[in-house]
Short mmCIF file of C-alpha atoms and ligand atoms in Angstrom, two decimals:
data_model
loop_
_atom_site.label_atom_id
_atom_site.label_comp_id
_atom_site.label_asym_id
_atom_site.label_seq_id
_atom_site.Cartn_x
_atom_site.Cartn_y
_atom_site.Cartn_z
CA MET A 1 -34.41 -70.30 40.40
CA LYS A 2 -34.58 -66.63 39.28
CA SER A 3 -37.84 -66.67 37.91
CA PHE A 4 -39.08 -68.63 41.05
CA PHE A 5 -37.94 -65.95 43.01
CA LYS A 6 -39.48 -63.31 41.23
CA TYR A 7 -43.07 -65.01 41.12
CA PHE A 8 -43.25 -65.19 44.74
CA THR A 9 -42.03 -61.46 45.52
CA GLY A 10 -44.45 -60.34 42.53
CA ILE A 11 -47.21 -62.06 44.63
CA PHE A 12 -45.78 -60.98 48.06
CA TYR A 13 -45.99 -56.97 46.45
CA GLY A 14 -49.11 -57.66 44.70
CA VAL A 15 -50.62 -58.19 47.81
CA LYS A 16 -49.22 -55.66 49.60
CA SER A 17 -50.10 -52.73 47.18
CA LEU A 18 -53.83 -54.51 47.64
CA LEU A 19 -53.88 -53.95 51.23
CA SER A 20 -52.48 -50.27 51.30
CA GLY A 21 -55.48 -49.59 48.88
CA LEU A 22 -58.33 -51.35 51.06
CA SER A 23 -56.34 -49.37 54.04
CA VAL A 24 -57.49 -46.38 52.79
CA THR A 25 -60.78 -47.38 51.61
CA GLY A 26 -61.46 -49.49 54.69
CA LYS A 27 -60.61 -46.32 56.94
CA TYR A 28 -63.72 -44.16 55.12
CA PHE A 29 -65.76 -47.35 55.49
CA PHE A 30 -65.27 -47.22 59.79
CA SER A 31 -65.76 -43.35 59.50
CA PRO A 32 -68.64 -42.34 57.49
CA GLY A 33 -68.51 -39.15 58.71
CA ALA A 34 -65.44 -38.17 56.69
CA ILE A 35 -67.06 -38.51 53.58
CA VAL A 36 -70.70 -37.15 53.64
CA THR A 37 -71.86 -35.14 50.48
CA GLN A 38 -74.59 -32.34 50.23
CA GLN A 39 -77.80 -33.75 50.93
CA TYR A 40 -79.57 -31.45 48.56
CA PRO A 41 -83.08 -31.78 48.49
CA GLU A 42 -82.96 -32.25 52.42
CA ASN A 43 -81.00 -29.36 53.27
CA ARG A 44 -83.07 -26.85 51.09
CA LYS A 45 -84.10 -24.54 53.83
CA LYS A 46 -80.65 -24.38 55.22
CA LEU A 47 -78.59 -24.11 51.86
CA GLU A 48 -76.94 -20.78 51.38
CA MET A 49 -75.54 -19.90 47.81
CA PHE A 50 -72.61 -17.77 47.59
CA ASP A 51 -73.36 -13.94 47.22
CA ARG A 52 -71.63 -13.77 43.60
CA PHE A 53 -73.54 -17.09 42.80
CA LYS A 54 -74.84 -16.52 39.31
CA GLY A 55 -78.30 -18.00 39.28
CA GLU A 56 -80.06 -15.53 37.15
CA VAL A 57 -80.09 -12.08 36.03
CA VAL A 58 -82.09 -9.84 38.61
CA MET A 59 -83.23 -6.18 38.59
CA PRO A 60 -83.03 -5.13 42.38
CA HIS A 61 -85.98 -3.00 43.71
CA ASP A 62 -85.90 -0.68 46.40
CA GLU A 63 -88.90 -0.71 49.03
CA LYS A 64 -90.51 2.13 47.18
CA ASN A 65 -90.48 0.01 43.86
CA HIS A 66 -87.81 2.20 42.12
CA HIS A 67 -85.36 0.22 39.83
CA ARG A 68 -82.21 2.00 38.27
CA CYS A 69 -82.31 1.13 34.57
CA THR A 70 -82.71 3.89 32.20
CA GLY A 71 -83.82 1.62 29.12
CA CYS A 72 -80.31 2.62 27.29
CA GLY A 73 -80.25 -1.02 25.32
CA ILE A 74 -76.56 -1.61 26.50
CA CYS A 75 -77.08 -4.69 28.20
CA GLY A 76 -78.87 -6.48 25.48
CA ASN A 77 -76.32 -5.34 23.17
CA SER A 78 -73.35 -6.81 24.78
CA CYS A 79 -75.35 -9.86 25.53
CA PRO A 80 -73.81 -12.61 23.26
CA ASN A 81 -77.01 -14.51 22.26
CA GLY A 82 -79.70 -12.32 22.37
CA SER A 83 -81.38 -13.17 26.11
CA ILE A 84 -82.50 -9.51 26.81
CA GLU A 85 -84.93 -7.48 24.61
CA ILE A 86 -85.78 -4.01 26.02
CA ILE A 87 -88.90 -2.31 24.71
CA GLN A 88 -88.63 1.41 25.32
CA ASP A 89 -91.63 3.55 26.30
CA LYS A 90 -92.33 7.34 25.72
CA ILE A 91 -93.58 9.53 28.31
CA ASP A 92 -94.34 13.28 28.26
CA THR A 93 -92.59 14.92 30.64
CA PRO A 94 -94.22 17.83 32.69
CA ASP A 95 -91.80 20.44 30.67
CA GLY A 96 -93.77 19.24 27.55
CA LYS A 97 -91.04 17.29 26.05
CA LYS A 98 -90.86 13.35 25.09
CA GLU A 99 -88.57 11.19 27.41
CA ARG A 100 -87.85 7.56 26.84
CA ILE A 101 -88.09 4.96 29.60
CA ILE A 102 -87.94 1.70 30.09
CA GLY A 103 -91.25 -0.37 29.27
CA LYS A 104 -90.33 -4.02 29.27
CA HIS A 105 -87.10 -5.59 30.09
CA ILE A 106 -87.34 -8.94 28.46
CA TYR A 107 -85.19 -11.67 29.59
CA HIS A 108 -84.78 -15.14 28.72
CA LEU A 109 -83.47 -17.23 31.02
CA SER A 110 -83.34 -20.24 28.96
CA MET A 111 -81.09 -18.71 26.39
CA CYS A 112 -78.66 -16.94 29.16
CA THR A 113 -75.12 -18.32 29.23
CA PHE A 114 -74.18 -16.82 32.90
CA CYS A 115 -71.43 -15.15 30.91
CA GLY A 116 -72.01 -11.73 33.16
CA LEU A 117 -71.50 -9.22 30.23
CA CYS A 118 -74.75 -7.40 30.61
CA ILE A 119 -74.36 -7.08 34.41
CA LYS A 120 -70.87 -5.81 33.60
CA SER A 121 -71.89 -3.40 30.62
CA CYS A 122 -75.06 -1.78 32.37
CA PRO A 123 -73.55 1.91 32.89
CA SER A 124 -76.37 2.38 36.01
CA ASN A 125 -75.72 -0.31 37.42
CA ALA A 126 -79.11 -1.86 37.44
CA LEU A 127 -78.59 -5.64 37.08
CA ALA A 128 -77.15 -7.81 39.65
CA TRP A 129 -77.03 -11.95 40.24
CA GLY A 130 -79.95 -13.55 41.97
CA GLN A 131 -79.21 -16.52 43.77
CA GLU A 132 -82.06 -18.63 42.87
CA PHE A 133 -80.85 -21.66 41.10
CA GLU A 134 -83.87 -24.25 40.88
CA HIS A 135 -84.96 -23.25 37.40
CA ALA A 136 -86.60 -26.17 36.43
CA VAL A 137 -90.18 -25.54 34.80
CA PHE A 138 -92.78 -27.70 32.97
CA ASP A 139 -93.75 -24.59 30.36
CA ARG A 140 -90.86 -22.95 28.78
CA SER A 141 -92.40 -19.98 28.36
CA LYS A 142 -92.07 -19.49 32.30
CA LEU A 143 -88.17 -18.86 31.71
CA THR A 144 -88.55 -15.67 29.88
CA LYS A 145 -89.15 -13.06 32.55
CA ILE A 146 -89.90 -9.12 32.50
CA LEU A 147 -87.52 -7.86 35.15
CA ASN A 148 -88.72 -4.29 35.86
CA LYS A 149 -91.87 -5.06 38.52
CA PRO A 150 -95.11 -3.68 37.51
CA GLY A 151 -95.91 0.12 38.57
CA SER A 152 -92.14 0.23 38.98
CA SER A 153 -90.28 3.70 38.27
CA ILE A 154 -86.88 4.68 37.75
CA SER A 155 -85.21 5.81 41.26
CA LYS A 156 -84.80 9.80 41.49
CA ASP A 157 -81.01 9.57 41.74
CA ILE A 158 -80.49 8.27 37.94
CA ALA A 159 -83.05 10.29 36.47
CA GLU A 160 -81.20 13.43 37.55
CA MET B 1 -66.86 -39.82 2.04
CA LYS B 2 -69.23 -43.00 3.23
CA GLU B 3 -66.45 -45.46 2.91
CA ASP B 4 -64.92 -43.40 5.70
CA ILE B 5 -67.80 -44.01 8.27
CA ASN B 6 -67.91 -47.49 7.29
CA PRO B 7 -64.70 -48.56 6.93
CA PRO B 8 -64.21 -51.49 4.10
CA VAL B 9 -64.32 -54.85 5.08
CA ARG B 10 -60.65 -56.49 4.50
CA ASN B 11 -60.88 -59.85 5.34
CA ILE B 12 -63.98 -60.92 6.97
CA GLU B 13 -62.97 -64.42 8.31
CA GLU B 14 -59.76 -62.70 10.07
CA GLU B 15 -61.05 -59.34 10.84
CA TYR B 16 -64.17 -57.41 11.99
CA HIS B 17 -64.79 -54.13 13.57
CA ILE B 18 -66.48 -53.16 16.55
CA ASN B 19 -68.30 -49.27 17.50
CA ILE B 20 -67.17 -47.95 20.82
CA GLY B 21 -69.16 -45.03 21.25
CA PRO B 22 -70.55 -42.37 20.68
CA GLN B 23 -72.52 -42.90 23.96
CA HIS B 24 -70.10 -45.27 26.05
CA PRO B 25 -68.74 -44.30 29.49
CA SER B 26 -65.18 -44.65 28.83
CA THR B 27 -65.22 -42.23 26.01
CA HIS B 28 -66.09 -39.42 28.47
CA GLY B 29 -68.44 -37.73 25.90
CA VAL B 30 -69.60 -38.25 22.25
CA LEU B 31 -66.88 -39.90 20.68
CA ARG B 32 -66.93 -42.56 18.31
CA LEU B 33 -63.68 -45.09 17.52
CA VAL B 34 -64.51 -47.97 15.42
CA ALA B 35 -61.81 -50.61 16.11
CA SER B 36 -60.67 -53.03 13.72
CA LEU B 37 -59.91 -56.07 15.53
CA LYS B 38 -58.16 -59.71 14.58
CA GLY B 39 -59.53 -61.83 17.56
CA GLU B 40 -59.00 -59.54 20.66
CA THR B 41 -56.51 -57.43 19.05
CA VAL B 42 -56.47 -54.08 17.55
CA THR B 43 -55.09 -53.71 14.55
CA SER B 44 -56.47 -50.18 13.37
CA LEU B 45 -58.72 -47.45 14.91
CA LYS B 46 -60.98 -44.84 13.40
CA PRO B 47 -61.97 -41.99 15.50
CA HIS B 48 -65.21 -40.15 14.08
CA CYS B 49 -65.69 -36.92 15.62
CA GLY B 50 -68.06 -34.35 15.08
CA TYR B 51 -71.21 -35.35 17.31
CA ILE B 52 -70.62 -32.56 19.86
CA HIS B 53 -69.70 -29.78 17.15
CA ARG B 54 -70.87 -26.33 17.91
CA GLY B 55 -69.59 -24.02 15.57
CA ILE B 56 -67.62 -22.22 18.32
CA GLU B 57 -65.11 -20.90 15.58
CA LYS B 58 -67.74 -19.91 13.05
CA MET B 59 -69.91 -18.01 16.18
CA CYS B 60 -66.56 -16.28 17.18
CA GLU B 61 -66.64 -14.28 13.77
CA LYS B 62 -70.17 -12.74 14.75
CA ASP B 63 -68.92 -11.99 18.45
CA THR B 64 -67.04 -9.08 19.75
CA TYR B 65 -63.91 -10.27 21.46
CA PRO B 66 -65.28 -10.17 24.97
CA GLN B 67 -68.38 -11.65 23.98
CA VAL B 68 -65.72 -14.76 22.82
CA ILE B 69 -64.52 -15.40 26.33
CA HIS B 70 -68.03 -17.09 27.38
CA LEU B 71 -67.52 -19.22 24.00
CA THR B 72 -64.28 -20.34 24.94
CA ASP B 73 -65.47 -22.12 28.36
CA ARG B 74 -67.33 -24.43 26.56
CA MET B 75 -64.80 -25.93 24.66
CA ASP B 76 -62.37 -27.68 27.16
CA TYR B 77 -64.82 -27.43 30.26
CA LEU B 78 -62.17 -28.66 32.44
CA SER B 79 -60.02 -25.91 31.68
CA ALA B 80 -62.06 -23.32 31.50
CA HIS B 81 -60.16 -20.41 33.26
CA ILE B 82 -56.89 -21.39 30.99
CA ASN B 83 -59.10 -21.14 27.87
CA ASN B 84 -60.23 -17.52 28.87
CA HIS B 85 -56.54 -16.95 29.24
CA VAL B 86 -55.96 -17.34 26.02
CA VAL B 87 -58.07 -15.17 24.12
CA CYS B 88 -57.61 -12.83 26.44
CA LEU B 89 -53.67 -12.77 26.44
CA LEU B 90 -54.04 -12.55 22.56
CA VAL B 91 -56.48 -9.50 22.89
CA GLU B 92 -53.97 -7.54 25.35
CA LYS B 93 -51.08 -8.52 23.20
CA ALA B 94 -52.90 -7.40 20.30
CA LEU B 95 -53.69 -4.11 21.94
CA GLU B 96 -50.35 -3.46 23.70
CA VAL B 97 -52.35 -3.33 27.29
CA ASP B 98 -50.21 -3.58 30.24
CA VAL B 99 -52.21 -5.93 32.63
CA PRO B 100 -51.50 -5.13 36.61
CA GLU B 101 -49.54 -7.41 38.55
CA ARG B 102 -52.56 -8.07 40.50
CA VAL B 103 -54.68 -9.75 37.68
CA GLN B 104 -51.35 -11.62 36.29
CA TYR B 105 -51.27 -13.58 39.87
CA ILE B 106 -54.47 -14.39 39.80
CA ARG B 107 -54.91 -15.74 36.71
CA THR B 108 -52.01 -17.92 37.19
CA ILE B 109 -53.24 -18.91 40.52
CA MET B 110 -56.24 -19.62 39.24
CA ASP B 111 -54.87 -21.55 35.98
CA GLU B 112 -52.84 -23.83 38.76
CA LEU B 113 -56.17 -24.66 40.59
CA THR B 114 -58.23 -25.28 37.37
CA ARG B 115 -54.84 -27.77 36.16
CA ILE B 116 -55.49 -29.51 39.81
CA ALA B 117 -58.98 -29.87 39.50
CA SER B 118 -58.91 -30.91 35.90
CA HIS B 119 -55.98 -33.71 36.97
CA GLN B 120 -58.46 -34.76 39.97
CA LEU B 121 -61.22 -35.92 37.93
CA TRP B 122 -59.45 -37.25 35.01
CA TRP B 123 -57.55 -39.57 37.95
CA GLY B 124 -60.94 -40.38 39.22
CA CYS B 125 -61.77 -41.38 35.51
CA PHE B 126 -59.15 -43.27 34.86
CA GLY B 127 -59.36 -45.43 37.96
CA MET B 128 -63.34 -46.11 36.81
CA ASP B 129 -62.23 -47.10 33.58
CA MET B 130 -59.63 -49.27 35.24
CA GLY B 131 -62.26 -50.90 37.24
CA GLY B 132 -61.87 -49.17 40.56
CA GLN B 133 -65.14 -47.05 41.15
CA THR B 134 -63.66 -45.58 44.76
CA CYS B 135 -61.32 -43.67 42.43
CA LEU B 136 -64.37 -41.70 40.81
CA LEU B 137 -65.99 -40.37 44.12
CA TYR B 138 -62.24 -39.32 45.99
CA GLY B 139 -61.64 -37.31 42.63
CA MET B 140 -64.73 -35.92 42.88
CA ARG B 141 -64.67 -35.07 46.40
CA ASP B 142 -61.31 -33.59 46.66
CA ARG B 143 -62.31 -31.45 43.00
CA GLU B 144 -65.35 -30.15 45.11
CA LYS B 145 -62.90 -28.08 47.24
CA ILE B 146 -61.79 -26.32 44.43
CA LEU B 147 -64.96 -25.56 43.21
CA ASP B 148 -66.10 -24.04 46.19
CA ALA B 149 -63.23 -21.71 45.96
CA PHE B 150 -64.01 -20.58 42.33
CA GLU B 151 -67.74 -20.38 43.42
CA GLU B 152 -67.02 -17.80 45.58
CA SER B 153 -65.19 -15.60 43.64
CA CYS B 154 -66.25 -16.00 40.15
CA GLY B 155 -70.17 -17.01 40.89
CA SER B 156 -69.76 -20.26 39.24
CA ARG B 157 -68.12 -24.04 39.44
CA LEU B 158 -67.73 -25.02 35.89
CA LEU B 159 -67.80 -22.13 33.30
CA HIS B 160 -66.65 -19.52 35.10
CA SER B 161 -66.37 -16.83 32.24
CA TYR B 162 -64.18 -14.87 34.80
CA TYR B 163 -61.08 -13.32 32.61
CA THR B 164 -61.90 -10.02 30.64
CA PRO B 165 -59.63 -8.76 28.23
CA GLY B 166 -57.61 -6.50 30.66
CA GLY B 167 -58.50 -8.18 33.63
CA LEU B 168 -60.86 -9.77 35.64
CA MET B 169 -64.98 -9.72 36.08
CA LYS B 170 -64.30 -9.23 39.64
CA ASP B 171 -61.71 -9.09 42.27
CA ILE B 172 -61.20 -12.24 44.12
CA HIS B 173 -63.18 -12.72 47.40
CA PRO B 174 -61.55 -11.97 50.67
CA ASN B 175 -61.86 -15.71 51.81
CA PHE B 176 -60.10 -17.18 48.41
CA GLN B 177 -56.86 -16.99 50.04
CA LYS B 178 -57.43 -18.93 52.89
CA LYS B 179 -59.64 -21.44 51.27
CA VAL B 180 -56.59 -22.36 48.71
CA LYS B 181 -54.23 -22.50 51.47
CA ASP B 182 -56.58 -24.75 53.63
CA PHE B 183 -57.12 -27.09 50.41
CA ILE B 184 -53.59 -27.08 49.92
CA LYS B 185 -53.20 -28.57 53.17
CA TYR B 186 -56.10 -30.56 52.75
CA PHE B 187 -54.80 -32.11 49.08
CA ARG B 188 -51.58 -32.68 50.36
CA LYS B 189 -52.45 -35.13 52.52
CA LYS B 190 -55.29 -36.68 50.27
CA ILE B 191 -52.70 -36.97 47.00
CA HIS B 192 -50.78 -39.78 49.35
CA ASP B 193 -54.46 -41.75 49.60
CA TYR B 194 -54.41 -41.58 45.61
CA ASP B 195 -51.01 -43.00 45.63
CA CYS B 196 -52.11 -45.78 47.49
CA ILE B 197 -55.04 -46.81 45.79
CA LEU B 198 -54.21 -46.56 42.37
CA THR B 199 -50.66 -45.80 42.06
CA GLY B 200 -49.23 -48.53 43.68
CA ASN B 201 -51.95 -50.98 42.72
CA VAL B 202 -50.71 -54.36 41.09
CA ILE B 203 -53.61 -54.95 38.93
CA MET B 204 -53.38 -51.07 37.61
CA GLN B 205 -49.34 -51.01 37.24
CA GLU B 206 -49.75 -54.74 34.90
CA ARG B 207 -52.02 -52.97 32.87
CA THR B 208 -50.51 -50.02 31.97
CA LYS B 209 -46.80 -50.70 32.31
CA GLY B 210 -45.08 -51.25 28.77
CA VAL B 211 -48.55 -50.74 27.21
CA GLY B 212 -49.44 -48.15 24.70
CA ILE B 213 -46.19 -46.52 24.22
CA LEU B 214 -45.72 -43.40 22.57
CA THR B 215 -42.10 -42.82 21.49
CA LYS B 216 -40.70 -39.07 21.81
CA GLU B 217 -40.31 -38.71 17.87
CA GLU B 218 -43.94 -39.75 17.32
CA ALA B 219 -45.23 -37.33 20.03
CA ILE B 220 -43.72 -34.89 17.92
CA ASP B 221 -44.69 -35.88 14.40
CA TYR B 222 -48.48 -35.99 15.87
CA GLY B 223 -48.09 -33.14 17.88
CA VAL B 224 -49.06 -34.73 20.78
CA THR B 225 -48.39 -32.00 23.94
CA GLY B 226 -49.26 -31.82 27.75
CA PRO B 227 -48.44 -34.49 30.08
CA THR B 228 -48.83 -37.23 27.16
CA GLY B 229 -46.34 -35.37 25.19
CA ARG B 230 -44.03 -35.01 28.52
CA ALA B 231 -44.42 -38.87 29.33
CA SER B 232 -42.63 -39.65 26.05
CA GLY B 233 -39.94 -36.91 26.89
CA PHE B 234 -40.90 -34.28 24.80
CA SER B 235 -40.14 -31.34 26.40
CA CYS B 236 -43.15 -29.19 25.36
CA ASP B 237 -44.27 -27.14 28.48
CA VAL B 238 -45.30 -23.83 27.07
CA ARG B 239 -45.24 -22.24 30.64
CA LYS B 240 -41.51 -22.65 30.48
CA ARG B 241 -41.05 -22.42 26.85
CA TYR B 242 -43.01 -18.98 25.88
CA PRO B 243 -44.01 -17.97 29.70
CA TYR B 244 -46.86 -15.87 30.42
CA GLY B 245 -48.77 -14.65 33.66
CA VAL B 246 -46.15 -14.91 36.18
CA TYR B 247 -44.58 -18.30 35.29
CA ASP B 248 -41.51 -17.20 34.53
CA ARG B 249 -41.28 -15.85 38.11
CA VAL B 250 -41.98 -19.00 39.83
CA GLY B 251 -39.77 -21.74 40.31
CA PHE B 252 -41.50 -25.37 38.75
CA LYS B 253 -39.76 -28.06 37.02
CA GLU B 254 -41.15 -29.55 34.00
CA ILE B 255 -42.30 -33.04 34.76
CA LEU B 256 -40.67 -35.07 31.78
CA GLY B 257 -40.59 -39.20 31.45
CA THR B 258 -38.80 -41.12 29.29
CA LYS B 259 -40.62 -44.41 28.33
CA GLY B 260 -44.20 -42.74 27.08
CA ASP B 261 -46.47 -45.74 28.07
CA THR B 262 -49.52 -45.48 29.84
CA PHE B 263 -48.51 -45.87 33.35
CA GLU B 264 -45.77 -43.00 32.67
CA ARG B 265 -48.73 -40.95 31.31
CA TYR B 266 -50.64 -41.22 34.31
CA MET B 267 -47.71 -40.41 36.41
CA MET B 268 -46.92 -37.14 34.49
CA ARG B 269 -50.27 -35.89 35.98
CA MET B 270 -49.95 -37.02 39.42
CA LEU B 271 -46.42 -35.39 39.54
CA GLU B 272 -47.86 -32.36 37.89
CA MET B 273 -50.29 -31.85 40.71
CA ARG B 274 -47.76 -31.71 43.09
CA GLU B 275 -45.93 -28.98 40.84
CA SER B 276 -48.75 -27.15 40.62
CA MET B 277 -49.34 -26.98 44.33
CA ASN B 278 -45.93 -25.88 44.92
CA ILE B 279 -46.34 -22.77 42.39
CA ILE B 280 -49.57 -21.77 44.20
CA GLU B 281 -47.93 -21.89 47.23
CA GLN B 282 -45.13 -19.37 46.17
CA LEU B 283 -47.83 -17.09 44.97
CA ILE B 284 -51.11 -16.88 47.17
CA ASP B 285 -49.06 -15.08 50.08
CA ASN B 286 -47.52 -12.39 47.59
CA ILE B 287 -50.36 -11.46 45.49
CA PRO B 288 -49.63 -7.65 44.93
CA ALA B 289 -52.44 -4.72 45.74
CA GLY B 290 -53.53 -3.06 42.65
CA ASP B 291 -56.76 -3.10 40.15
CA TYR B 292 -58.37 -6.08 39.20
CA THR B 293 -58.50 -4.97 35.51
CA ALA B 294 -56.69 -2.52 33.52
CA LYS B 295 -58.37 0.84 31.92
CA MET B 296 -60.07 -1.07 28.78
CA LYS B 297 -62.24 0.92 25.94
CA ALA B 298 -65.82 0.30 25.67
CA VAL B 299 -65.30 -1.22 21.90
CA LEU B 300 -62.00 -3.51 21.53
CA LYS B 301 -60.79 -3.28 17.93
CA LEU B 302 -57.47 -5.18 17.14
CA PRO B 303 -55.39 -3.73 14.82
CA ALA B 304 -55.61 -5.20 11.10
CA GLY B 305 -52.92 -8.58 11.20
CA GLU B 306 -52.77 -12.21 12.67
CA TYR B 307 -52.22 -12.73 15.68
CA TYR B 308 -51.39 -16.24 17.37
CA GLN B 309 -51.22 -16.86 20.90
CA ARG B 310 -50.52 -20.11 23.10
CA VAL B 311 -50.85 -21.43 26.78
CA GLU B 312 -50.56 -24.72 28.56
CA SER B 313 -53.94 -25.99 29.27
CA ALA B 314 -54.35 -28.91 31.33
CA ARG B 315 -54.04 -31.35 28.17
CA GLY B 316 -51.65 -29.82 26.39
CA GLU B 317 -50.94 -26.84 24.30
CA LEU B 318 -54.02 -24.30 23.62
CA GLY B 319 -53.36 -22.31 21.00
CA VAL B 320 -55.72 -19.30 19.00
CA TYR B 321 -54.83 -17.81 15.72
CA VAL B 322 -56.87 -14.80 14.77
CA VAL B 323 -57.08 -12.49 11.59
CA SER B 324 -58.30 -9.03 12.45
CA ASP B 325 -59.41 -7.18 9.60
CA GLY B 326 -59.65 -3.89 12.00
CA ASN B 327 -63.16 -4.74 13.04
CA LYS B 328 -64.80 -5.24 16.47
CA SER B 329 -65.21 -8.82 15.99
CA PRO B 330 -62.67 -11.35 14.25
CA TYR B 331 -62.65 -11.97 10.65
CA ARG B 332 -61.70 -15.84 11.29
CA MET B 333 -60.90 -17.48 14.84
CA LYS B 334 -59.12 -20.90 14.77
CA PHE B 335 -58.02 -22.75 17.81
CA ARG B 336 -55.25 -25.31 17.95
CA SER B 337 -56.98 -27.52 20.91
CA PRO B 338 -54.55 -30.09 22.58
CA ASN B 339 -57.03 -32.52 22.28
CA PHE B 340 -57.28 -32.99 18.64
CA SER B 341 -53.79 -33.68 18.22
CA ASN B 342 -53.70 -36.47 20.75
CA LEU B 343 -56.96 -38.02 19.56
CA SER B 344 -54.97 -38.36 16.26
CA ALA B 345 -52.31 -40.29 17.86
CA LEU B 346 -54.59 -42.79 19.43
CA ASP B 347 -54.45 -45.12 16.27
CA HIS B 348 -50.58 -45.35 15.80
CA ILE B 349 -50.78 -45.93 19.86
CA CYS B 350 -53.17 -48.68 20.50
CA ARG B 351 -52.40 -51.04 17.49
CA GLY B 352 -51.36 -54.58 18.76
CA PHE B 353 -52.98 -54.24 21.71
CA LYS B 354 -56.11 -55.87 23.07
CA ILE B 355 -59.34 -53.96 23.38
CA ALA B 356 -59.11 -53.72 26.87
CA ASP B 357 -55.58 -51.80 26.49
CA LEU B 358 -57.65 -49.61 24.26
CA ILE B 359 -59.89 -48.12 27.38
CA ALA B 360 -56.65 -48.05 29.40
CA ILE B 361 -54.67 -45.98 26.90
CA SER B 362 -57.66 -43.54 25.85
CA GLY B 363 -58.48 -42.69 29.38
CA SER B 364 -54.68 -42.03 29.48
CA LEU B 365 -54.50 -39.47 26.92
CA ASP B 366 -57.66 -37.68 29.02
CA PHE B 367 -59.38 -36.38 26.20
CA VAL B 368 -62.27 -33.60 26.68
CA ILE B 369 -64.54 -34.38 23.47
CA PRO B 370 -65.90 -30.86 23.22
CA ASP B 371 -62.76 -29.71 22.85
CA ILE B 372 -62.05 -31.93 20.01
CA ASP B 373 -65.28 -30.65 18.14
CA ARG B 374 -65.76 -27.56 19.44
S1 SF4 C 401 -80.59 -2.49 32.67
FE1 SF4 C 401 -78.56 -1.23 32.34
S2 SF4 C 401 -77.71 -1.27 30.10
FE2 SF4 C 401 -79.69 -2.54 30.25
S3 SF4 C 401 -81.27 -0.58 29.44
FE3 SF4 C 401 -81.02 -0.75 31.81
S4 SF4 C 401 -79.70 1.00 32.15
FE4 SF4 C 401 -79.50 0.11 30.21
S1 SF4 C 402 -75.21 -13.17 31.66
FE1 SF4 C 402 -74.71 -13.14 29.24
S2 SF4 C 402 -75.87 -14.80 28.17
FE2 SF4 C 402 -76.90 -14.01 30.30
S3 SF4 C 402 -78.35 -11.87 29.61
FE3 SF4 C 402 -76.70 -11.56 30.33
S4 SF4 C 402 -75.15 -10.87 28.90
FE4 SF4 C 402 -76.95 -12.40 27.92
#
């Protein structure tokens, strides 16, 4: 008798538990507005990333094509996997001395782990995070970027 | 060595071997399990790891201490903040740095958010392993709210590298506190849905109650920690026993089970999510003002010697052991990862149960394979 009773209460509680689960899924079934996910490729135009989002490392240039990089190479040394290569240039200053400036700031996006140490360690705040995130390309060499733009030079307030 | 990989066939008529993984959805990564079966009953189980071994410990030996942080993210990627925390604590302990109060508060909040996010994903995957796909979608949806809060402050959603020895990369975003408070209000309602869908479900209860029992003694023998160990009644919460951050200043319960079966392990995580929300609620309004990082030297050199530090990650006790010879990079770095010890108990737990139970049991142990292999 006891097992008989147990059998039926088991069925009763089983059905009840299934119904309580169904009530939750049913709620969403009748209000699909509550579960909409990001409609990604469609909302590309409106999509805004957070301003701290780590998309890639960039070197901001101002409107006169000035950047803040002195070419010291600290960022390359603090990078854990050698994603940054610095090629220095030597120029003659007007007072007859030789000075080192940045020639090419080469950044391998394909190797970067987005740790942020280069940006943190740069003494002149020359690097920043860019918000671009659609990095897929057909050719790997496109992921090697030169961060200082052609014809750019160091901004006056850093050089002094 | 060869024998190990292909276990000797003992009695060909009665026993056979079946390979689960390395690419199997319910192993949550590249883990290969060789199960010996008698009919449908598991007689023994051999895990084979190493499919995602990246040599993180070896790589640490050439990296400086700040550089090590980004590698720890990639071990247990679902508790990235907590992995960062353990290395930071070790370096701070060795250099005797006083970390500002503000940093400790933020770190504790971040750790608990990570724990909730990790358990949410686990809940979804566990439901899916048991055959309920809806769970995965709900778990992922609610986890998104935490990831958004992370993204706004740390810049990334999964591998944050947000802690640095001595502090944080950046201060929290002005919106962070509001976002977290909104999330807690939201999730307190939603966790009720979780209970309706899965916890109370009769199929799930029948499949998990009394299945895969690990006793307290066995949990201690195998070094099983975290929610898995606590389900067996093994009081192993590092947050209580060796408090770090501001855990000694908040009131929270260590959730302990008694039975040690699959259902108990499930319940541990459900209750822990609630407990984590309590911790966050106590802290989020009281973050003191101050610096977000202590003043650190440009090059960090630990004094020669041995150091050990542990924290409670979402899966158990995570320890890091460092031998330093006084240079800027460690001489040897060893991680005691919770998943590796938990995996060692799997063979013992699932013996005598059916192969379908094996999926439920391994799901309830909550493996993250990169943490096993490192
Ligand atoms: S980006 Fe900064 S750290 Fe790197 S070379 Fe330029 S100035 Fe030096
Ligand atoms: S973010 Fe890290 S990995 Fe990437 S270039 Fe900077 S230092 Fe190197």
